[in-house]
Tab-separated table of C-alpha atoms in Angstrom:
chain	number	residue	atom	x	y	z
A	1	MET	CA	76.235	96.192	130.649
A	2	SER	CA	76.694	98.356	127.601
A	3	GLY	CA	77.827	95.658	125.218
A	4	PHE	CA	80.857	93.723	124.063
A	5	SER	CA	83.567	95.203	121.891
A	6	VAL	CA	84.894	93.331	118.880
A	7	GLU	CA	88.468	93.350	117.612
A	8	VAL	CA	89.400	91.387	114.511
A	9	ARG	CA	93.005	91.213	113.237
A	10	ASP	CA	94.117	89.670	109.926
A	11	LEU	CA	91.309	87.162	109.985
A	12	THR	CA	91.436	84.535	107.273
A	13	VAL	CA	88.925	81.750	106.840
A	14	ARG	CA	89.334	79.106	104.137
A	15	TYR	CA	86.727	76.487	103.633
A	16	PRO	CA	87.636	72.842	104.155
A	17	ALA	CA	90.638	71.352	102.436
A	18	TRP	CA	88.551	68.632	100.783
A	19	ARG	CA	86.855	71.203	98.610
A	20	ARG	CA	89.002	72.016	95.567
A	21	PRO	CA	89.778	74.721	94.934
A	22	ALA	CA	89.473	75.855	98.563
A	23	THR	CA	87.269	78.911	99.060
A	24	THR	CA	88.802	81.892	100.814
A	25	ALA	CA	85.787	83.447	102.542
A	26	LEU	CA	87.729	85.974	104.613
A	27	ASP	CA	91.078	87.231	103.428
A	28	GLY	CA	93.154	88.993	106.093
A	29	LEU	CA	90.228	91.032	107.416
A	30	SER	CA	90.753	93.572	110.217
A	31	LEU	CA	87.956	95.390	111.989
A	32	THR	CA	87.020	97.140	115.228
A	33	LEU	CA	83.449	97.388	116.493
A	34	GLU	CA	82.921	99.849	119.333
A	35	PRO	CA	80.759	98.549	122.184
A	36	GLY	CA	77.188	99.730	122.633
A	37	ARG	CA	76.581	100.761	119.050
A	38	LEU	CA	74.295	99.667	116.269
A	39	HIS	CA	76.562	98.519	113.439
A	40	GLY	CA	75.494	97.699	109.908
A	41	LEU	CA	77.278	94.946	108.013
A	42	LEU	CA	76.776	95.356	104.286
A	43	GLY	CA	78.158	93.405	101.398
A	44	ARG	CA	77.160	91.488	98.317
A	45	ASN	CA	76.334	87.798	98.357
A	46	GLY	CA	79.493	85.840	99.098
A	47	SER	CA	81.389	88.857	100.461
A	48	GLY	CA	81.971	87.078	103.785
A	49	LYS	CA	79.301	88.564	106.068
A	50	THR	CA	77.952	85.280	107.389
A	51	THR	CA	81.426	83.768	107.764
A	52	LEU	CA	82.588	86.787	109.781
A	53	LEU	CA	79.554	86.648	112.075
A	54	SER	CA	79.983	82.877	112.484
A	55	VAL	CA	83.565	83.410	113.660
A	56	LEU	CA	82.475	86.123	116.134
A	57	ALA	CA	79.871	83.724	117.510
A	58	ALA	CA	82.448	80.891	117.637
A	59	PHE	CA	80.367	78.779	115.254
A	60	ARG	CA	83.457	78.563	113.079
A	61	ARG	CA	87.164	78.600	113.838
A	62	PRO	CA	89.512	80.984	111.985
A	63	THR	CA	92.122	79.543	109.614
A	64	ALA	CA	94.464	82.362	110.658
A	65	GLY	CA	94.315	85.657	112.534
A	66	ALA	CA	92.873	86.752	115.851
A	67	VAL	CA	89.411	87.605	117.131
A	68	LEU	CA	88.707	89.244	120.479
A	69	VAL	CA	85.163	89.624	121.810
A	70	ASP	CA	84.997	91.663	125.005
A	71	GLY	CA	88.772	91.273	125.142
A	72	GLU	CA	88.899	87.488	124.896
A	73	ASP	CA	89.052	84.778	122.263
A	74	PRO	CA	85.442	83.552	121.930
A	75	TRP	CA	86.389	79.985	120.907
A	76	GLU	CA	85.234	77.501	123.584
A	77	ASN	CA	84.881	80.462	125.952
A	78	ALA	CA	81.799	79.986	128.125
A	79	ARG	CA	81.784	83.472	129.618
A	80	VAL	CA	81.952	85.227	126.252
A	81	MET	CA	79.596	82.824	124.494
A	82	SER	CA	76.817	83.291	127.027
A	83	GLY	CA	76.870	86.956	125.981
A	84	VAL	CA	76.889	86.428	122.210
A	85	CYS	CA	73.773	85.670	120.217
A	86	LEU	CA	73.883	84.987	116.482
A	87	VAL	CA	70.639	84.542	114.595
A	88	ARG	CA	70.815	83.676	110.913
A	89	GLU	CA	68.000	83.762	108.427
A	90	SER	CA	67.003	80.205	109.287
A	91	GLY	CA	66.218	81.430	112.800
A	92	ASP	CA	68.759	79.049	114.349
A	93	VAL	CA	66.183	77.224	116.447
A	94	GLN	CA	65.111	73.612	116.521
A	95	GLY	CA	62.480	72.960	113.897
A	96	GLU	CA	60.375	70.394	115.763
A	97	VAL	CA	60.264	72.138	119.144
A	98	ARG	CA	57.280	74.290	120.069
A	99	LEU	CA	58.094	78.004	120.200
A	100	ARG	CA	57.145	78.275	123.868
A	101	ASP	CA	59.496	75.409	124.751
A	102	THR	CA	62.351	77.086	122.869
A	103	VAL	CA	61.615	80.274	124.803
A	104	ARG	CA	61.684	78.347	128.119
A	105	LEU	CA	64.957	76.693	127.166
A	106	LEU	CA	66.555	80.018	126.232
A	107	GLU	CA	65.431	81.487	129.535
A	108	GLN	CA	67.366	78.698	131.274
A	109	VAL	CA	70.575	78.998	129.295
A	110	ARG	CA	70.872	82.721	128.561
A	111	PRO	CA	71.445	84.936	131.601
A	112	THR	CA	70.134	88.041	129.841
A	113	PHE	CA	67.074	86.464	128.187
A	114	ASP	CA	63.787	88.254	128.942
A	115	ARG	CA	60.853	85.866	128.629
A	116	SER	CA	58.083	88.406	128.992
A	117	PHE	CA	59.701	90.536	126.271
A	118	ALA	CA	59.847	87.414	124.069
A	119	GLU	CA	56.158	86.782	124.688
A	120	SER	CA	55.177	90.335	123.870
A	121	LEU	CA	57.233	90.190	120.649
A	122	MET	CA	55.549	86.904	119.696
A	123	ASP	CA	52.277	88.683	120.189
A	124	THR	CA	53.418	91.552	117.932
A	125	PHE	CA	54.409	89.124	115.174
A	126	GLU	CA	51.286	86.961	115.725
A	127	LEU	CA	53.268	83.827	116.511
A	128	ASP	CA	51.376	80.962	118.143
A	129	PRO	CA	53.507	79.698	121.083
A	130	ARG	CA	52.211	76.165	120.465
A	131	ALA	CA	53.442	76.089	116.859
A	132	THR	CA	56.757	74.565	115.766
A	133	PRO	CA	59.110	76.443	113.414
A	134	THR	CA	58.738	73.808	110.649
A	135	SER	CA	54.976	74.394	110.599
A	136	LEU	CA	55.423	78.128	110.076
A	137	SER	CA	55.703	80.143	106.874
A	138	ARG	CA	59.124	81.542	105.989
A	139	GLY	CA	58.157	85.008	107.204
A	140	LYS	CA	56.875	83.733	110.554
A	141	ARG	CA	59.973	81.595	111.011
A	142	SER	CA	62.124	84.668	110.392
A	143	ALA	CA	60.008	86.598	112.881
A	144	PHE	CA	60.696	83.981	115.524
A	145	GLY	CA	64.421	84.397	114.811
A	146	VAL	CA	63.956	88.104	115.500
A	147	VAL	CA	62.174	87.283	118.784
A	148	VAL	CA	65.096	85.080	119.867
A	149	GLY	CA	67.679	87.671	118.789
A	150	LEU	CA	66.034	90.600	120.559
A	151	ALA	CA	64.776	88.891	123.720
A	152	SER	CA	68.227	87.364	124.331
A	153	ARG	CA	69.464	90.919	124.989
A	154	ALA	CA	72.959	89.561	124.432
A	155	PRO	CA	75.804	92.083	124.929
A	156	LEU	CA	76.833	91.128	121.382
A	157	THR	CA	73.755	90.554	119.256
A	158	LEU	CA	74.443	89.426	115.686
A	159	LEU	CA	71.461	89.518	113.353
A	160	ASP	CA	72.355	88.038	109.980
A	161	GLU	CA	69.661	89.001	107.485
A	162	VAL	CA	67.094	87.728	109.968
A	163	HIS	CA	64.358	89.907	108.579
A	164	LEU	CA	64.712	89.147	104.867
A	165	GLY	CA	61.834	86.685	104.778
A	166	MET	CA	59.462	89.025	106.591
A	167	ASP	CA	56.881	91.204	104.858
A	168	ALA	CA	57.178	94.994	105.047
A	169	PRO	CA	54.826	95.599	108.034
A	170	SER	CA	56.634	92.912	110.050
A	171	ARG	CA	60.026	94.346	109.116
A	172	TYR	CA	58.989	97.782	110.324
A	173	ALA	CA	57.646	96.237	113.533
A	174	PHE	CA	61.073	94.608	113.902
A	175	TYR	CA	62.895	97.936	113.363
A	176	ASP	CA	60.668	99.632	115.941
A	177	ALA	CA	61.186	96.875	118.492
A	178	LEU	CA	64.943	96.818	117.884
A	179	LEU	CA	65.350	100.583	118.342
A	180	ALA	CA	63.073	100.843	121.365
A	181	ASP	CA	64.775	97.942	123.119
A	182	TYR	CA	68.271	99.072	122.114
A	183	VAL	CA	67.613	102.480	123.669
A	184	GLU	CA	66.379	100.869	126.898
A	185	HIS	CA	69.086	98.218	127.006
A	186	PRO	CA	72.133	99.470	125.115
A	187	ARG	CA	74.268	96.681	123.692
A	188	THR	CA	76.426	95.969	120.672
A	189	VAL	CA	74.251	95.040	117.711
A	190	VAL	CA	75.474	93.990	114.286
A	191	LEU	CA	72.762	93.969	111.663
A	192	SER	CA	73.596	92.522	108.285
A	193	SER	CA	71.178	93.391	105.544
A	194	HIS	CA	70.622	93.860	101.845
A	195	LEU	CA	67.820	96.316	102.544
A	196	ILE	CA	70.142	99.281	102.878
A	197	ASP	CA	67.497	101.929	102.301
A	198	GLU	CA	65.356	100.596	105.106
A	199	VAL	CA	68.025	100.184	107.737
A	200	GLN	CA	70.577	102.937	107.020
A	201	ARG	CA	69.080	105.577	109.312
A	202	MET	CA	69.106	103.236	112.295
A	203	LEU	CA	72.803	102.540	111.976
A	204	GLU	CA	75.508	104.480	113.737
A	205	HIS	CA	78.434	102.744	112.060
A	206	VAL	CA	78.635	100.911	108.749
A	207	VAL	CA	81.054	98.225	107.594
A	208	VAL	CA	81.106	97.214	103.936
A	209	LEU	CA	82.693	93.875	103.064
A	210	ASP	CA	83.922	93.010	99.613
A	211	ARG	CA	85.493	89.688	98.658
A	212	GLY	CA	86.489	88.811	102.206
A	213	ARG	CA	87.946	92.173	103.132
A	214	VAL	CA	86.744	95.404	104.672
A	215	LEU	CA	86.091	97.835	101.848
A	216	LEU	CA	84.892	100.631	104.126
A	217	ALA	CA	84.188	101.159	107.804
A	218	ASP	CA	82.859	104.550	108.808
A	219	ASP	CA	80.178	106.443	110.690
A	220	ALA	CA	76.939	106.127	108.762
A	221	ASP	CA	76.498	109.890	108.489
A	222	ASP	CA	80.058	110.372	107.183
A	223	LEU	CA	79.585	107.589	104.676
A	224	ARG	CA	76.368	109.109	103.392
A	225	ALA	CA	78.227	112.372	102.821
A	226	SER	CA	81.175	110.804	101.029
A	227	GLY	CA	79.657	110.286	97.603
A	228	THR	CA	78.825	113.148	95.270
A	229	SER	CA	77.173	113.183	91.890
A	230	VAL	CA	78.645	115.705	89.436
A	231	VAL	CA	76.605	116.658	86.379
A	232	GLY	CA	77.560	118.987	83.536
A	233	PRO	CA	79.249	119.329	80.131
A	234	ASP	CA	81.784	116.536	79.574
A	235	THR	CA	84.941	118.669	79.408
A	236	ALA	CA	84.076	120.639	82.561
A	237	VAL	CA	83.127	117.473	84.485
A	238	ASP	CA	86.272	115.641	83.397
A	239	ALA	CA	88.447	118.578	84.443
A	240	PHE	CA	86.740	118.710	87.842
A	241	VAL	CA	86.961	114.990	88.596
A	242	ALA	CA	90.573	114.587	87.436
A	243	GLY	CA	92.578	113.148	90.313
A	244	ARG	CA	89.462	112.106	92.258
A	245	ARG	CA	88.179	108.593	92.808
A	246	VAL	CA	85.498	108.102	90.158
A	247	LEU	CA	82.999	105.331	90.912
A	248	SER	CA	80.778	105.569	87.870
A	249	ARG	CA	80.323	107.604	84.718
A	250	ARG	CA	77.265	107.886	82.522
A	251	SER	CA	76.960	110.107	79.512
A	252	LEU	CA	74.003	111.460	77.638
A	253	GLY	CA	75.311	113.251	74.593
A	254	ARG	CA	77.680	115.919	75.801
A	255	THR	CA	76.297	115.898	79.340
A	256	VAL	CA	77.865	113.468	81.764
A	257	GLN	CA	77.060	112.349	85.278
A	258	VAL	CA	79.965	111.146	87.377
A	259	THR	CA	79.886	109.758	90.896
A	260	VAL	CA	82.996	110.656	92.883
A	261	PHE	CA	84.012	109.232	96.233
A	262	GLY	CA	85.585	111.371	98.938
A	263	ARG	CA	84.457	114.490	100.698
A	264	LEU	CA	84.474	117.752	98.781
A	265	ALA	CA	86.062	120.771	100.440
A	266	PRO	CA	84.136	124.095	100.377
A	267	ASP	CA	86.644	125.298	97.741
A	268	ASP	CA	85.746	122.326	95.537
A	269	VAL	CA	82.050	123.137	95.834
A	270	ALA	CA	82.697	126.760	94.882
A	271	ALA	CA	84.882	125.681	91.941
A	272	ALA	CA	82.199	123.298	90.705
A	273	SER	CA	79.542	125.951	90.849
A	274	ALA	CA	81.804	128.445	89.054
A	275	ALA	CA	82.341	125.839	86.301
A	276	GLY	CA	78.581	125.438	85.912
A	277	LEU	CA	78.482	121.940	87.386
A	278	GLU	CA	75.624	120.557	89.418
A	279	LEU	CA	76.511	118.671	92.598
A	280	GLY	CA	74.056	116.275	94.174
A	281	PRO	CA	73.766	113.605	96.838
A	282	VAL	CA	74.403	109.913	96.334
A	283	ASP	CA	72.354	107.727	98.608
A	284	LEU	CA	73.962	104.907	100.540
A	285	GLN	CA	72.365	102.216	98.404
A	286	ASP	CA	73.743	103.710	95.153
A	287	LEU	CA	77.125	104.287	96.761
A	288	PHE	CA	77.173	100.668	97.870
A	289	VAL	CA	76.284	99.449	94.389
A	290	ASP	CA	78.971	101.609	92.762
A	291	LEU	CA	81.634	100.635	95.290
A	292	THR	CA	81.032	96.899	95.151
A	293	ALA	CA	80.035	96.385	91.527
A	294	LYS	CA	82.587	94.354	89.602
A	295	GLU	CA	83.751	95.670	86.249
A	296	GLY	CA	81.183	94.681	83.662
A	297	VAL	CA	78.538	93.664	86.207
A	298	ARG	CA	77.163	97.147	86.678
B	1	MET	CA	61.578	112.277	105.923
B	2	PHE	CA	65.305	112.648	106.635
B	3	ASP	CA	66.570	111.497	103.273
B	4	GLY	CA	68.074	114.583	101.678
B	5	ARG	CA	71.712	115.264	100.988
B	6	ASP	CA	72.679	116.486	104.435
B	7	PRO	CA	73.638	114.164	107.256
B	8	ILE	CA	70.550	113.139	109.209
B	9	TYR	CA	71.603	114.995	112.346
B	10	LEU	CA	71.680	118.266	110.384
B	11	GLN	CA	68.214	117.521	109.019
B	12	ILE	CA	66.908	116.910	112.539
B	13	ALA	CA	68.504	120.151	113.728
B	14	ASP	CA	66.879	121.964	110.794
B	15	ARG	CA	63.507	120.531	111.619
B	16	ILE	CA	63.753	121.692	115.234
B	17	ARG	CA	64.939	125.146	114.132
B	18	GLY	CA	61.939	125.239	111.788
B	19	ASP	CA	59.590	124.357	114.633
B	20	VAL	CA	61.067	127.136	116.782
B	21	LEU	CA	60.765	129.656	113.928
B	22	SER	CA	57.159	128.740	113.181
B	23	GLY	CA	56.266	128.886	116.857
B	24	ALA	CA	55.359	125.180	117.010
B	25	LEU	CA	58.003	125.009	119.751
B	26	ALA	CA	57.861	127.958	122.155
B	27	GLY	CA	60.608	129.292	124.413
B	28	GLU	CA	61.054	127.209	127.593
B	29	GLU	CA	59.139	124.345	126.027
B	30	GLN	CA	60.548	120.848	126.426
B	31	VAL	CA	61.564	119.046	123.219
B	32	MET	CA	61.307	115.325	122.567
B	33	SER	CA	64.046	113.225	124.146
B	34	THR	CA	66.670	111.520	121.977
B	35	THR	CA	64.940	108.258	122.828
B	36	GLN	CA	61.564	109.509	121.633
B	37	TYR	CA	63.167	110.959	118.526
B	38	ALA	CA	64.952	107.715	117.715
B	39	THR	CA	61.925	105.497	118.098
B	40	THR	CA	59.453	107.887	116.466
B	41	PHE	CA	61.516	108.494	113.341
B	42	ARG	CA	63.428	105.170	113.278
B	43	ILE	CA	66.838	106.751	113.523
B	44	ASN	CA	69.860	105.918	115.600
B	45	PRO	CA	69.685	107.561	119.058
B	46	ALA	CA	73.298	108.752	118.704
B	47	THR	CA	72.261	110.656	115.573
B	48	ALA	CA	69.477	112.416	117.471
B	49	ALA	CA	71.888	113.195	120.325
B	50	LYS	CA	74.314	114.756	117.833
B	51	ALA	CA	71.575	117.079	116.549
B	52	PHE	CA	70.694	118.155	120.084
B	53	ALA	CA	74.353	118.799	120.910
B	54	LEU	CA	74.610	121.037	117.838
B	55	LEU	CA	71.527	123.032	118.865
B	56	VAL	CA	72.856	123.418	122.402
B	57	ASP	CA	76.095	124.823	120.929
B	58	GLU	CA	74.052	127.273	118.873
B	59	GLY	CA	72.046	128.330	121.916
B	60	VAL	CA	68.730	127.159	120.459
B	61	LEU	CA	68.303	124.498	123.133
B	62	TYR	CA	69.588	124.167	126.651
B	63	LYS	CA	69.796	121.226	128.976
B	64	ARG	CA	68.219	120.972	132.384
B	65	ARG	CA	70.075	118.255	134.184
B	66	GLY	CA	68.018	115.181	134.823
B	67	ILE	CA	64.951	116.606	133.110
B	68	GLY	CA	65.723	117.058	129.441
B	69	MET	CA	66.170	119.540	126.635
B	70	PHE	CA	64.346	122.866	126.494
B	71	VAL	CA	64.028	125.675	123.967
B	72	SER	CA	66.061	128.738	124.964
B	73	PRO	CA	63.835	131.756	125.694
B	74	ASP	CA	65.476	133.891	122.989
B	75	ALA	CA	65.983	131.067	120.465
B	76	ARG	CA	63.363	132.346	118.013
B	77	GLU	CA	64.828	135.863	117.927
B	78	HIS	CA	68.320	134.499	117.303
B	79	LEU	CA	67.129	132.224	114.514
B	80	LEU	CA	65.093	134.960	112.851
B	81	THR	CA	68.085	137.289	112.791
B	82	ALA	CA	70.315	134.588	111.340
B	83	ARG	CA	67.761	133.557	108.706
B	84	ARG	CA	67.134	137.142	107.619
B	85	GLU	CA	70.849	137.630	107.104
B	86	ARG	CA	70.986	134.587	104.841
B	87	PHE	CA	67.683	135.237	103.078
B	88	PHE	CA	68.944	137.542	100.327
B	89	VAL	CA	72.043	135.505	99.585
B	90	GLU	CA	70.464	132.080	99.656
B	91	VAL	CA	66.942	132.742	98.424
B	92	VAL	CA	66.658	136.008	96.521
B	93	ASP	CA	69.964	135.989	94.623
B	94	PRO	CA	69.317	132.565	92.995
B	95	VAL	CA	65.850	133.790	91.936
B	96	ALA	CA	67.402	136.860	90.316
B	97	ALA	CA	69.978	134.707	88.534
B	98	GLU	CA	67.366	132.265	87.239
B	99	ALA	CA	65.070	135.090	86.118
B	100	ALA	CA	67.947	136.653	84.181
B	101	VAL	CA	68.715	133.326	82.449
B	102	LEU	CA	65.067	132.804	81.523
B	103	GLY	CA	64.548	136.397	80.451
B	104	VAL	CA	61.777	136.956	83.005
B	105	PRO	CA	61.394	140.744	83.505
B	106	VAL	CA	62.264	141.902	87.003
B	107	ASP	CA	58.916	143.712	87.289
B	108	ALA	CA	57.087	140.398	86.802
B	109	VAL	CA	59.171	138.860	89.590
B	110	VAL	CA	58.468	141.772	91.902
B	111	GLU	CA	54.748	141.636	91.121
B	112	ARG	CA	54.673	137.920	91.872
B	113	LEU	CA	56.511	138.458	95.164
B	114	ARG	CA	54.120	141.221	96.120
B	115	SER	CA	50.957	139.174	95.508
B	116	GLY	CA	52.422	136.064	97.165
B	117	TYR	CA	53.482	138.092	100.180
B	118	ALA	CA	50.036	139.684	100.508
B	119	ALA	CA	48.281	136.291	100.356
B	120	ARG	CA	50.645	134.872	102.990
B	121	ALA	CA	50.253	137.825	105.310
B	122	THR	CA	46.453	137.451	105.215
B	123	ALA	CA	46.597	133.693	105.749
B	124	ALA	CA	49.036	134.019	108.634
B	125	THR	CA	46.648	136.218	110.599
B	126	THR	CA	43.698	133.836	110.201
B	127	THR	CA	45.232	130.358	110.457
B	128	THR	CA	48.350	128.800	111.864
B	129	THR	CA	49.984	126.838	109.081
B	130	ALA	CA	51.663	123.543	109.814
B	131	PRO	CA	55.437	123.910	109.570
B	132	HIS	CA	55.975	120.536	107.875
B	133	GLU	CA	53.812	118.566	105.562
B	134	GLU	CA	55.830	115.463	104.939
B	135	GLY	CA	54.088	112.141	104.662
B	136	ASP	CA	54.492	109.020	106.743
B	137	PRO	CA	57.870	109.074	108.560
B	138	ARG	CA	58.621	105.633	107.159
């Protein structure tokens, strides 16, 4: 099994009618996730990441639009659901049940669950199998969420900021375990995270959500190459960036630095150099900030 | 490592080319698998595979079915020729331009090159220098 595909068309989710005004969490969102890849889901707080993942995992029903997971609607669909695993930051496990009992239960209900892998991961994260999640620190509870998410080996594995509560060494242990196991057992993984710098190199495909819609969906490498910083005298910079999509502009006296979005052709690079402009990279984190910052927030 | 301007697969390809040029990877030697690359450097395996595909196209690496990727016997010669062709355009010309802007006399530049070259040539015969000196891959 190389993983489930995901197809989302015009998905809208509004939160319950009794809340006024109703919140539109997802607003006509369309998206395709290729099977067997490691996808990153990025977006600011409230951009709709968790709502989208909850719909894919059939935790929540769409208000409008269609969702296909492995070609079928996941809602009340036993075949699809046994292959989808969503872990949120809370860990999504029962708080008063010992970790080893949760692991035994998962082994019963999830056809792809690997108990010995779960046990070795618990060892890595120094989790006592006799402990209960409520007795654990936030970081350890998150780590157990990671254990559940990875050891489930679900064809569609959705990890929603699972690792945010973990300290840096544990997060890196998580990244190592995720990559090693993903290589051995390819499947579709969606990793949502705020820690863009840490995760960007592991991702093959990146989706950026903004206010309930897809702002960008592209190969991670292409996305990294799509922002350019242009530095030089104001008149020369302004002439060069005219007609391009400008994400940010900072000036220091007569020198300005502008971030433009969109690939530069070799001719553009030559023109910039002839005009005495300096071109530089924009890392994914900065690009993300510039693309999703609201006017005045930046 | 792998955080410059270029896409990561180009950086990986560059690193392997560098290893071939320095002799760290000899002709007919097996290179790390995409799996090993991905887990060692925490990068997506598809990214590593893309780098290998590029190097196969260039003739630096070749694939032995079912075994893995190997360095082509004449890879180092090819790379040296290509690098020498680019050396003056990409390395020397910018130095000349910068020296002109700063008003550094050309004789001073030549003298510096000469002494640096001599020191390198001596060092190269006595020790094998590491091709890369980056820190922790994290």
